[in-house]
XYZ file of C-alpha atoms in Angstrom:
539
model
C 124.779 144.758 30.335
C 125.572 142.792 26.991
C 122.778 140.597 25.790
C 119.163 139.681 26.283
C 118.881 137.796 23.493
C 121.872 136.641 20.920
C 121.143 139.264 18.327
C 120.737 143.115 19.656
C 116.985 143.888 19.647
C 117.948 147.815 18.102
C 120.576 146.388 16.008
C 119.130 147.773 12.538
C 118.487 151.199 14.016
C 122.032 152.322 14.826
C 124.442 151.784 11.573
C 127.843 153.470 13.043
C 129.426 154.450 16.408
C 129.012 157.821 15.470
C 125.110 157.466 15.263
C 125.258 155.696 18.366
C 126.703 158.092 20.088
C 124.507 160.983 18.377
C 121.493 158.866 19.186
C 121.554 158.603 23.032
C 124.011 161.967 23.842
C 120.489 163.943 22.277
C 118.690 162.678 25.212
C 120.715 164.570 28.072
C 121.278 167.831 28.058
C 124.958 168.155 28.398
C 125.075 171.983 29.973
C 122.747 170.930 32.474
C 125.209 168.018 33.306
C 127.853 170.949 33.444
C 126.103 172.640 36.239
C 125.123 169.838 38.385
C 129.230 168.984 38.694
C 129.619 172.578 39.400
C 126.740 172.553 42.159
C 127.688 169.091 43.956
C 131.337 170.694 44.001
C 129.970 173.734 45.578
C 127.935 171.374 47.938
C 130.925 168.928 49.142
C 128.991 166.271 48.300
C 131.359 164.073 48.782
C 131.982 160.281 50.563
C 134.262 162.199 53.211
C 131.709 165.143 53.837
C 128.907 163.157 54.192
C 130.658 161.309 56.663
C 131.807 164.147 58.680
C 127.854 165.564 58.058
C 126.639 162.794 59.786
C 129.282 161.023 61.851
C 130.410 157.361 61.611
C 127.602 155.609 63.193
C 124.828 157.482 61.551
C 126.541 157.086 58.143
C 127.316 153.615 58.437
C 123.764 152.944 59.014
C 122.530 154.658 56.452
C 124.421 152.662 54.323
C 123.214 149.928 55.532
C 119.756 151.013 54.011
C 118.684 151.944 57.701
C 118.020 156.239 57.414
C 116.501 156.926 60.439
C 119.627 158.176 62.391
C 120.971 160.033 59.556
C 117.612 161.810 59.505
C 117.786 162.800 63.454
C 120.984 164.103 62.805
C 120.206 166.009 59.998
C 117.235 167.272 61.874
C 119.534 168.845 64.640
C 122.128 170.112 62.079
C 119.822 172.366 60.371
C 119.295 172.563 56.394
C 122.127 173.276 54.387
C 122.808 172.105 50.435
C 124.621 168.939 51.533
C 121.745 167.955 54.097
C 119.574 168.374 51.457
C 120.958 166.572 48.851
C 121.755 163.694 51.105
C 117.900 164.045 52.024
C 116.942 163.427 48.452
C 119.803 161.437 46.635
C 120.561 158.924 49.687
C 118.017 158.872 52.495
C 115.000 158.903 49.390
C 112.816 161.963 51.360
C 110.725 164.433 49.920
C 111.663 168.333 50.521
C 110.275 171.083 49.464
C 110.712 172.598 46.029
C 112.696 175.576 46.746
C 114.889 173.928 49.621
C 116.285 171.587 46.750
C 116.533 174.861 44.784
C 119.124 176.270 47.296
C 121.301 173.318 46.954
C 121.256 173.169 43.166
C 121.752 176.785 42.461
C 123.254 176.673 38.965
C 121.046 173.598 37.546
C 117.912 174.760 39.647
C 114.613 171.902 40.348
C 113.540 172.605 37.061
C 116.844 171.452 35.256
C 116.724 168.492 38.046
C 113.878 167.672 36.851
C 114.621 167.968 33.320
C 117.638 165.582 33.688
C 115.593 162.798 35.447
C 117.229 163.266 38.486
C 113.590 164.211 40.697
C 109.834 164.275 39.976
C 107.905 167.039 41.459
C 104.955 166.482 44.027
C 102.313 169.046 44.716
C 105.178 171.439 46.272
C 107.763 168.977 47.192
C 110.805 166.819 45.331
C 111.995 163.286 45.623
C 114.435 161.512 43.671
C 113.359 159.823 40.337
C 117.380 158.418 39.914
C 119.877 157.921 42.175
C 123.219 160.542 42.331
C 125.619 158.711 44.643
C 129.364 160.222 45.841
C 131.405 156.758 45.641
C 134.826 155.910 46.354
C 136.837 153.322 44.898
C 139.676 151.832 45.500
C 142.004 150.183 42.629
C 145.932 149.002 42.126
C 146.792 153.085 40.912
C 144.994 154.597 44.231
C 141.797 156.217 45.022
C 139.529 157.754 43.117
C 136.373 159.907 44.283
C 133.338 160.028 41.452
C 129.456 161.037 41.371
C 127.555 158.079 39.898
C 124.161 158.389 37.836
C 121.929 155.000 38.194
C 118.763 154.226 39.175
C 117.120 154.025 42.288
C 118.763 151.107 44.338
C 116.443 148.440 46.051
C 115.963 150.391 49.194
C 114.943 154.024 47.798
C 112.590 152.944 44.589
C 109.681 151.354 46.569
C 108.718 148.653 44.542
C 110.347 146.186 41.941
C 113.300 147.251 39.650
C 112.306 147.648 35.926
C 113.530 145.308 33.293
C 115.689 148.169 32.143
C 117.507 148.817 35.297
C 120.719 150.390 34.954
C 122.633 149.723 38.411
C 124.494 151.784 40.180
C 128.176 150.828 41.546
C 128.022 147.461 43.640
C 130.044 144.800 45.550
C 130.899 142.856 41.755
C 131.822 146.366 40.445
C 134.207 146.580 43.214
C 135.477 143.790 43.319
C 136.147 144.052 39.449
C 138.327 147.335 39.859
C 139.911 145.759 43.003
C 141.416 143.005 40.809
C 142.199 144.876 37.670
C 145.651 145.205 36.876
C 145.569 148.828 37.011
C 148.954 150.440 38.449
C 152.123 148.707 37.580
C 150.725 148.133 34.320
C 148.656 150.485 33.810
C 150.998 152.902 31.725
C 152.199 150.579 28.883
C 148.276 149.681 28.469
C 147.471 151.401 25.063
C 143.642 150.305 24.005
C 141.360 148.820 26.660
C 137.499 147.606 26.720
C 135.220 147.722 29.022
C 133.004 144.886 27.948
C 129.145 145.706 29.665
C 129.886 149.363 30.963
C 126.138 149.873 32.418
C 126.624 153.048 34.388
C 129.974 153.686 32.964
C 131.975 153.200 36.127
C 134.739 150.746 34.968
C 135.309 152.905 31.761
C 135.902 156.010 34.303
C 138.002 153.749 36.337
C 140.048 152.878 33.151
C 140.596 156.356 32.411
C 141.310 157.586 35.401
C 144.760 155.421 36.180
C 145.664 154.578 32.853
C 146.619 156.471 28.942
C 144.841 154.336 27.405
C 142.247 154.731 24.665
C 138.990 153.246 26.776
C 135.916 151.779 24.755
C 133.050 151.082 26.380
C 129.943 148.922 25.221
C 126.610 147.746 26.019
C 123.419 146.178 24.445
C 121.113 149.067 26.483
C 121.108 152.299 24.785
C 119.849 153.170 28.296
C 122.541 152.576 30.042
C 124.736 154.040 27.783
C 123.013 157.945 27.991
C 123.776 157.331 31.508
C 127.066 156.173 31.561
C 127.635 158.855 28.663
C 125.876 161.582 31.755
C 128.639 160.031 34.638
C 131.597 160.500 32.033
C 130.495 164.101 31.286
C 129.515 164.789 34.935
C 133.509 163.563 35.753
C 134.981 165.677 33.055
C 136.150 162.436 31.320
C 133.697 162.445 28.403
C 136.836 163.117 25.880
C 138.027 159.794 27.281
C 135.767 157.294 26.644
C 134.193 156.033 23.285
C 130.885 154.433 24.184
C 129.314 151.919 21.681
C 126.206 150.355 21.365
C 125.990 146.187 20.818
C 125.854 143.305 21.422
C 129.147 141.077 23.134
C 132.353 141.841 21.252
C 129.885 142.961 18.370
C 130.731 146.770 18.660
C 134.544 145.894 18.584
C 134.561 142.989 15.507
C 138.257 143.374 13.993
C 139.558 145.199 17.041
C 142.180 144.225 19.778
C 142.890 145.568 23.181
C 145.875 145.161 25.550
C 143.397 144.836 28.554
C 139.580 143.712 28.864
C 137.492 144.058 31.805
C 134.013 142.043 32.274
C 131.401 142.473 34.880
C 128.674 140.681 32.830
C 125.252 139.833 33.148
C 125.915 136.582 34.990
C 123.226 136.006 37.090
C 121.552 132.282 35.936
C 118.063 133.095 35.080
C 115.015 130.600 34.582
C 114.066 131.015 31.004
C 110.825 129.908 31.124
C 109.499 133.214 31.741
C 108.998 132.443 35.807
C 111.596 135.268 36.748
C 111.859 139.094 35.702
C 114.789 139.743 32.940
C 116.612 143.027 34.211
C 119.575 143.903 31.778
C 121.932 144.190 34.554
C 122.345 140.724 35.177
C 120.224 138.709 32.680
C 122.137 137.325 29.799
C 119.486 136.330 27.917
C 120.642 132.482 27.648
C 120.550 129.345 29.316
C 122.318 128.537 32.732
C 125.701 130.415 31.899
C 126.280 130.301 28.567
C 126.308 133.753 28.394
C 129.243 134.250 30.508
C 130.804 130.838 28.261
C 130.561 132.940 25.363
C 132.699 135.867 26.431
C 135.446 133.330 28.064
C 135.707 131.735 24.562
C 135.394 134.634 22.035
C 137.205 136.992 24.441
C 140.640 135.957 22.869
C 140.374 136.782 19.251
C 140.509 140.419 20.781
C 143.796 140.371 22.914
C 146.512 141.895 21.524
C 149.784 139.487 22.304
C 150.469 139.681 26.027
C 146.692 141.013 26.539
C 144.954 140.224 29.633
C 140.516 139.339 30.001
C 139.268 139.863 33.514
C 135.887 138.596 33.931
C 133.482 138.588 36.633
C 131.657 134.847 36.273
C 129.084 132.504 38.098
C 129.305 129.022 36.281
C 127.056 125.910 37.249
C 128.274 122.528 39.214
C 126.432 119.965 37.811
C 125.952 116.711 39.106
C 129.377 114.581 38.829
C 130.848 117.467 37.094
C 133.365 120.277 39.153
C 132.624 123.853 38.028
C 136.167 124.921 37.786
C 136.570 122.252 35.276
C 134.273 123.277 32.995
C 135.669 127.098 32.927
C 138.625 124.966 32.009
C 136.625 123.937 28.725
C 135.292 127.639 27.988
C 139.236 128.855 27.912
C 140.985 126.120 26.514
C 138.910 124.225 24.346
C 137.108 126.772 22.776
C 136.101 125.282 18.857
C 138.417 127.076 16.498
C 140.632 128.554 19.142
C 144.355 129.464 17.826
C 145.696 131.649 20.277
C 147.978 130.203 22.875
C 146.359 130.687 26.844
C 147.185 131.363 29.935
C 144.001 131.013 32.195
C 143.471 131.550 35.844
C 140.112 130.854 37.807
C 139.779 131.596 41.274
C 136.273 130.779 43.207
C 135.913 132.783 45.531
C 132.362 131.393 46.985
C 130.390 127.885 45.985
C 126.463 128.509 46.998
C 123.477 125.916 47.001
C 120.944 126.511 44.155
C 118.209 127.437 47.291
C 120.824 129.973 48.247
C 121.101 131.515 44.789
C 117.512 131.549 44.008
C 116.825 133.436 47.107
C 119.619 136.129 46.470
C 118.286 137.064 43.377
C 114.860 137.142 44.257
C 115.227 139.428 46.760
C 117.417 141.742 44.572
C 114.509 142.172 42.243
C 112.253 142.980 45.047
C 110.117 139.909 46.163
C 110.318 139.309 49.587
C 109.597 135.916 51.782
C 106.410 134.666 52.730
C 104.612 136.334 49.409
C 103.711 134.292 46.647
C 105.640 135.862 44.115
C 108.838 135.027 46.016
C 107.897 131.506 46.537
C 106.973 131.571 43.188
C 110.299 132.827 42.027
C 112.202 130.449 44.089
C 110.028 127.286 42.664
C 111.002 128.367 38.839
C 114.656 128.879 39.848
C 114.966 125.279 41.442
C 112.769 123.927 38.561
C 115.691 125.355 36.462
C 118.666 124.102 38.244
C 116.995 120.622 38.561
C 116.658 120.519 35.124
C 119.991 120.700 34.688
C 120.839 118.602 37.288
C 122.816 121.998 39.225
C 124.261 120.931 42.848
C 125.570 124.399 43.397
C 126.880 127.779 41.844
C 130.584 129.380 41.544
C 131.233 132.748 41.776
C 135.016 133.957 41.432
C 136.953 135.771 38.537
C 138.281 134.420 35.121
C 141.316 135.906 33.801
C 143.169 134.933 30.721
C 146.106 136.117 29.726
C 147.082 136.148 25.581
C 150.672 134.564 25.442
C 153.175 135.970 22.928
C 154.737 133.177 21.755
C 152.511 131.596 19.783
C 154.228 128.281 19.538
C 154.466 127.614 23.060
C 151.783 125.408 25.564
C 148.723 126.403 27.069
C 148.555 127.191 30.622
C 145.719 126.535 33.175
C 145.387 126.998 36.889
C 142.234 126.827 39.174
C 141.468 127.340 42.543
C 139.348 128.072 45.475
C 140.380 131.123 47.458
C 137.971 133.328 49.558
C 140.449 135.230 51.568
C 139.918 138.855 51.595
C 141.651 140.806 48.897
C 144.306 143.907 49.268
C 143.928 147.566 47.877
C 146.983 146.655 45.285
C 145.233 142.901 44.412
C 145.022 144.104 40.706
C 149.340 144.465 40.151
C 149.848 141.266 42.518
C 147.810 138.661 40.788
C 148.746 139.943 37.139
C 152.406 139.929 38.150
C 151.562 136.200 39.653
C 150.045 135.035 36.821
C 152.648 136.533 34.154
C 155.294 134.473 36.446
C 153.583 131.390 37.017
C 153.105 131.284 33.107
C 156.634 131.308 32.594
C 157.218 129.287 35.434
C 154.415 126.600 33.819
C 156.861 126.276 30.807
C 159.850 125.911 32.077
C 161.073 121.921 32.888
C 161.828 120.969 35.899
C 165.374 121.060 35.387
C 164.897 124.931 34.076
C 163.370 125.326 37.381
C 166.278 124.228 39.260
C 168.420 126.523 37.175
C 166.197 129.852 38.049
C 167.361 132.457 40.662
C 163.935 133.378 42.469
C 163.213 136.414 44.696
C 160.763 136.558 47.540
C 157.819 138.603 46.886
C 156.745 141.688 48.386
C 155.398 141.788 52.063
C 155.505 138.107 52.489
C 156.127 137.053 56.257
C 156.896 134.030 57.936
C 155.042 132.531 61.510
C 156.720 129.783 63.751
C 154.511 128.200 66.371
C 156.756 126.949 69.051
C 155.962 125.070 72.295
C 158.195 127.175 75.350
C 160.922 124.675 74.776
C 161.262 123.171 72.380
C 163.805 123.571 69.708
C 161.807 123.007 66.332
C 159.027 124.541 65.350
C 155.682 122.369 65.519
C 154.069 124.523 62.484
C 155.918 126.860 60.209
C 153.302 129.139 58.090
C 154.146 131.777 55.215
C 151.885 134.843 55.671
C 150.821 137.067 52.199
C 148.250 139.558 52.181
C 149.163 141.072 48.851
C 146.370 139.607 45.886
C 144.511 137.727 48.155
C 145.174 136.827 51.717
C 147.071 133.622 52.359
C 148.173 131.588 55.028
C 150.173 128.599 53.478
C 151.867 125.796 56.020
C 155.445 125.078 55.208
C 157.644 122.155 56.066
C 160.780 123.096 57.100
C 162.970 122.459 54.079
C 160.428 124.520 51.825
C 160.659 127.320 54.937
C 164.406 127.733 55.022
C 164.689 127.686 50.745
C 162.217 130.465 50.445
C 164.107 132.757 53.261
C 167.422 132.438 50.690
C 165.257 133.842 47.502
C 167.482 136.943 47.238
C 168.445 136.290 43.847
C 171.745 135.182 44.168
C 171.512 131.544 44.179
C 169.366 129.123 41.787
C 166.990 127.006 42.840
C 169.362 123.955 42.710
C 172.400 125.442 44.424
C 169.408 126.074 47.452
C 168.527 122.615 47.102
C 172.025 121.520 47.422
C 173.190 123.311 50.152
C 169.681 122.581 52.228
C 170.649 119.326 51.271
C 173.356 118.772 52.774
C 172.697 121.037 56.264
C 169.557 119.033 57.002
C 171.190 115.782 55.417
C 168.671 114.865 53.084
C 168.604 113.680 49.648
C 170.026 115.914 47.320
C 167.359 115.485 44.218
C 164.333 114.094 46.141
C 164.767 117.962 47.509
C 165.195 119.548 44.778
C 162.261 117.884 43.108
C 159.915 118.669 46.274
C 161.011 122.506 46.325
C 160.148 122.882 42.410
C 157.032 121.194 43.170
C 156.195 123.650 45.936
C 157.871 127.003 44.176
C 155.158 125.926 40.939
C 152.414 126.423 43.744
C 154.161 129.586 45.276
C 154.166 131.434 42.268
C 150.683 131.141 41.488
C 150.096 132.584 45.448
C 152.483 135.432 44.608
C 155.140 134.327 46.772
C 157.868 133.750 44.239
C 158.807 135.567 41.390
C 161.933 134.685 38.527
C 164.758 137.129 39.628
């Protein structure tokens, strides 16, 4: 969450972090947060647990939004604190008062109550906010975390409100997936997380890293919860939330490492669709997401990386990616020097869009306020002249030298992406930006090494003595399958270090009796590409 509207609507009624932070840590009660860790500890109420509660099938379903064979097995199992908080928290049933007082001992119904967590009904409970166990993988390992949000589409029975504060989601995952969190993760010193909502990214960040984490958003909402998760995760000392709008909170500040999960969604503006928070960005088409790209920047520290979460708009006659290009590199009044990197990892129809963000607000086909909804969001795009919507990452990297070129690559990948992505497409893009300056004859003169778990596939017909299709395998970053002629094949398997690109070149040259610089011109040409995929790396 970052902006509904350009200027904060409760700008003039916070004047300093510190009365932020006074403001919206008044409105939970911090001891009562205290004994809700201790009594979901006590409960196991964990991803594992709930598994083993339930068994793979059952759980699986139920996250799938389908509850009816967790229930059965529950039924069987008898009550215990973990059924019932699974009862209430995931499944969305109603139990009796004093059944959810046995599984919240310490806190009690009436402190659940008093947090927001249930409502009471004649003599029963049901959740009022979601409390989700999650998981998450990033580049430093696993982490395990209990997430305050609100109810998710399939336990709130109706629409979402405008103030919505999401829980943890596929872009939220993906996000942490593709941080650069390990490797790097120790000389990080200051990091943002720009649009916390429920906090997670900010726990993420200090969780695997030292760093000093700030974490903003425009919805003072959001931020008591995030503020709740931090405290319920004993990481409140951690994490300086702020209230405000885009880098507005931060103005004069720089950070070695940003991370973005915006509102991106592209919302009519005539008033046709809801405005959630969450994924509104109060401006036309995408220029919210425009605006972070370009001002993002000015708050890198030399060597600083942006990550950003984006959907951008393909306009008739006009290619998406190329217009990212514009948001990074011709920014007005940019000085910094730039490497960017956009990947798109999906390209959707404007019918497609519409429809997935209808539905995530709650309409549903075949009423009119669906078909309404999907008539304002095709109005929109048509005014525009939209053909279709990216959705992929943005990340910019800060160069230190200050005198040298700008450096842009863009492309479409959608393979699937590896528990470590984060450390293997920073260390690709921190290589292929030196790699982008060097000439071609610098190239030549570079020792490379292989990267890590790259392998090599030969398809051979039972016979015959070449190969009829040589592929180079990489699941590390993002899955790749890249065809190879031979010549490229046989000068990747001698990257050990010890020889430069040209002495490769030479001696390939003469074994397959070829011509010495037309080869060494078509192996720089194809080590440029490599590096970007990860493949190659300087020595």
């Amino acid at each position: 969450m970052l902006a509904l509207t350009s200027e904060p609507a409760s700008a003039s009624v916070f004047t300093s972090a510190s009365e932020v932070r006074g403001s919206y840590a008044s409105q939970v009660d911090l001891e009562l947060i205290d004994r809700l860790r201790a009594d979901v500890i006590a409960a196991n109420y964990r991803t594992s647990d709930i598994a083993a509660l339930l068994g793979d099938a059952a759980d699986a379903s139920r996250q799938r939004g389908v509850a009816t064979p967790a229930r059965r097995v529950l039924d069987e199992r008898g009550a215990s604190p973990l059924g019932t908080l699974v009862r209430v928290f995931l499944l969305g049933d109603a139990v009796p008062t004093a059944e959810l007082g046995v599984a919240l001992p310490s806190l009690t119904t009436q402190g659940a109550e008093s947090l927001g967590l249930v409502k009471t009904i004649d003599e029963t409970v049901r959740a009022a906010l979601s409390l989700n166990p999650v998981t998450l993988d990033s580049s430093a390992g696993q982490a395990e975390w209990w997430i305050i949000s609100d109810l998710d589409d399939q336990l709130r029975r109706g629409p979402a409100k405008p103030d919505h504060v999401m829980g943890v989601g596929g872009a939220t995952r993906s996000l942490i997936a593709q941080a650069p969190l390990a490797a790097s993760g120790a000389s990080l010193h200051r990091v943002l997380d720009l649009g916390t909502g429920c906090g997670i990214v900010a726990l993420q960040l200090a969780h695997d890293t030292p760093a000093t984490v700030v974490a903003t958003d425009i919805s003072a909402r959001a931020l008591m919860l995030a503020r709740a998760n931090a405290r319920l995760n004993e990481l409140a000392d951690r994490i300086d939330f702020r209230l405000g709008s885009l880098f507005e909170p931060v103005a004069g500040e720089q950070f070695d490492l940003i991370l973005s999960n915006p509102p991106f969604v592209i919302t009519p503006r005539d008033g046709s669709a809801e405005q959630y928070e969450y994924r509104d960005g109060g401006m036309t088409g995408d220029d919210l997401v425009a605006r972070v790209i370009a001002e993002a920047p000015e708050y890198l520290v030399p060597g600083g990386t942006l990550l950003c979460l984006a959907n951008w708009e393909c306009p008739w006659g006009v290619d998406g990616l190329e217009r990212v290009r514009e948001w990074v590199l011709d920014a007005p009044g940019r000085e910094r020097r730039l490497a960017g990197w956009v990947i798109e990892r999906d390209r959707v129809d404007p019918a497609q869009y519409a429809e997935t963000w209808a539905r995530d607000g709650g309409a549903r086909p075949g009423t009119a306020e669906f078909e309404a909804l999907m008539a304002g969001w095709l109005d929109d795009f048509a005014s525009r002249r939209v053909l279709a919507i990216g959705l992929g990452s943005i990340r910019i990297l800060r160069l230190e030298d200050a005198a040298s070129d700008d450096v842009w690559h863009a492309e479409r990948a959608g393979g699937t992406m590896s528990a470590d992505a984060g450390d293997g497409l920073q260390q690709a893009l921190v290589c292929a930006a030196q790699a982008e300056r060097l000439s071609d004859t610098e190239m030549a003169a570079t020792h490379w090494m292989l990267g890590v778990g790259i392998t090599e596939e030969r398809l051979h017909q039972p016979g015959e003595e070449a190969p009829r299709a040589i592929s180079l395998v990489t699941e590390r970053g993002i899955a790749r399958r890249i065809t190879a002629d031979p010549l490229l094949a046989a000068a990747i398997g001698a990257c050990d270090g010890d020889l430069s690109l040209g002495q490769i070149a030479g001696a390939l040259a003469t074994l397959l009796e070829v011509d010495e610089s037309a080869a060494t011109e078509a192996l720089v040409t194809g080590f440029r590409e490599l590096v970007w995929m990860g493949v190659l790396a300087p020595a």
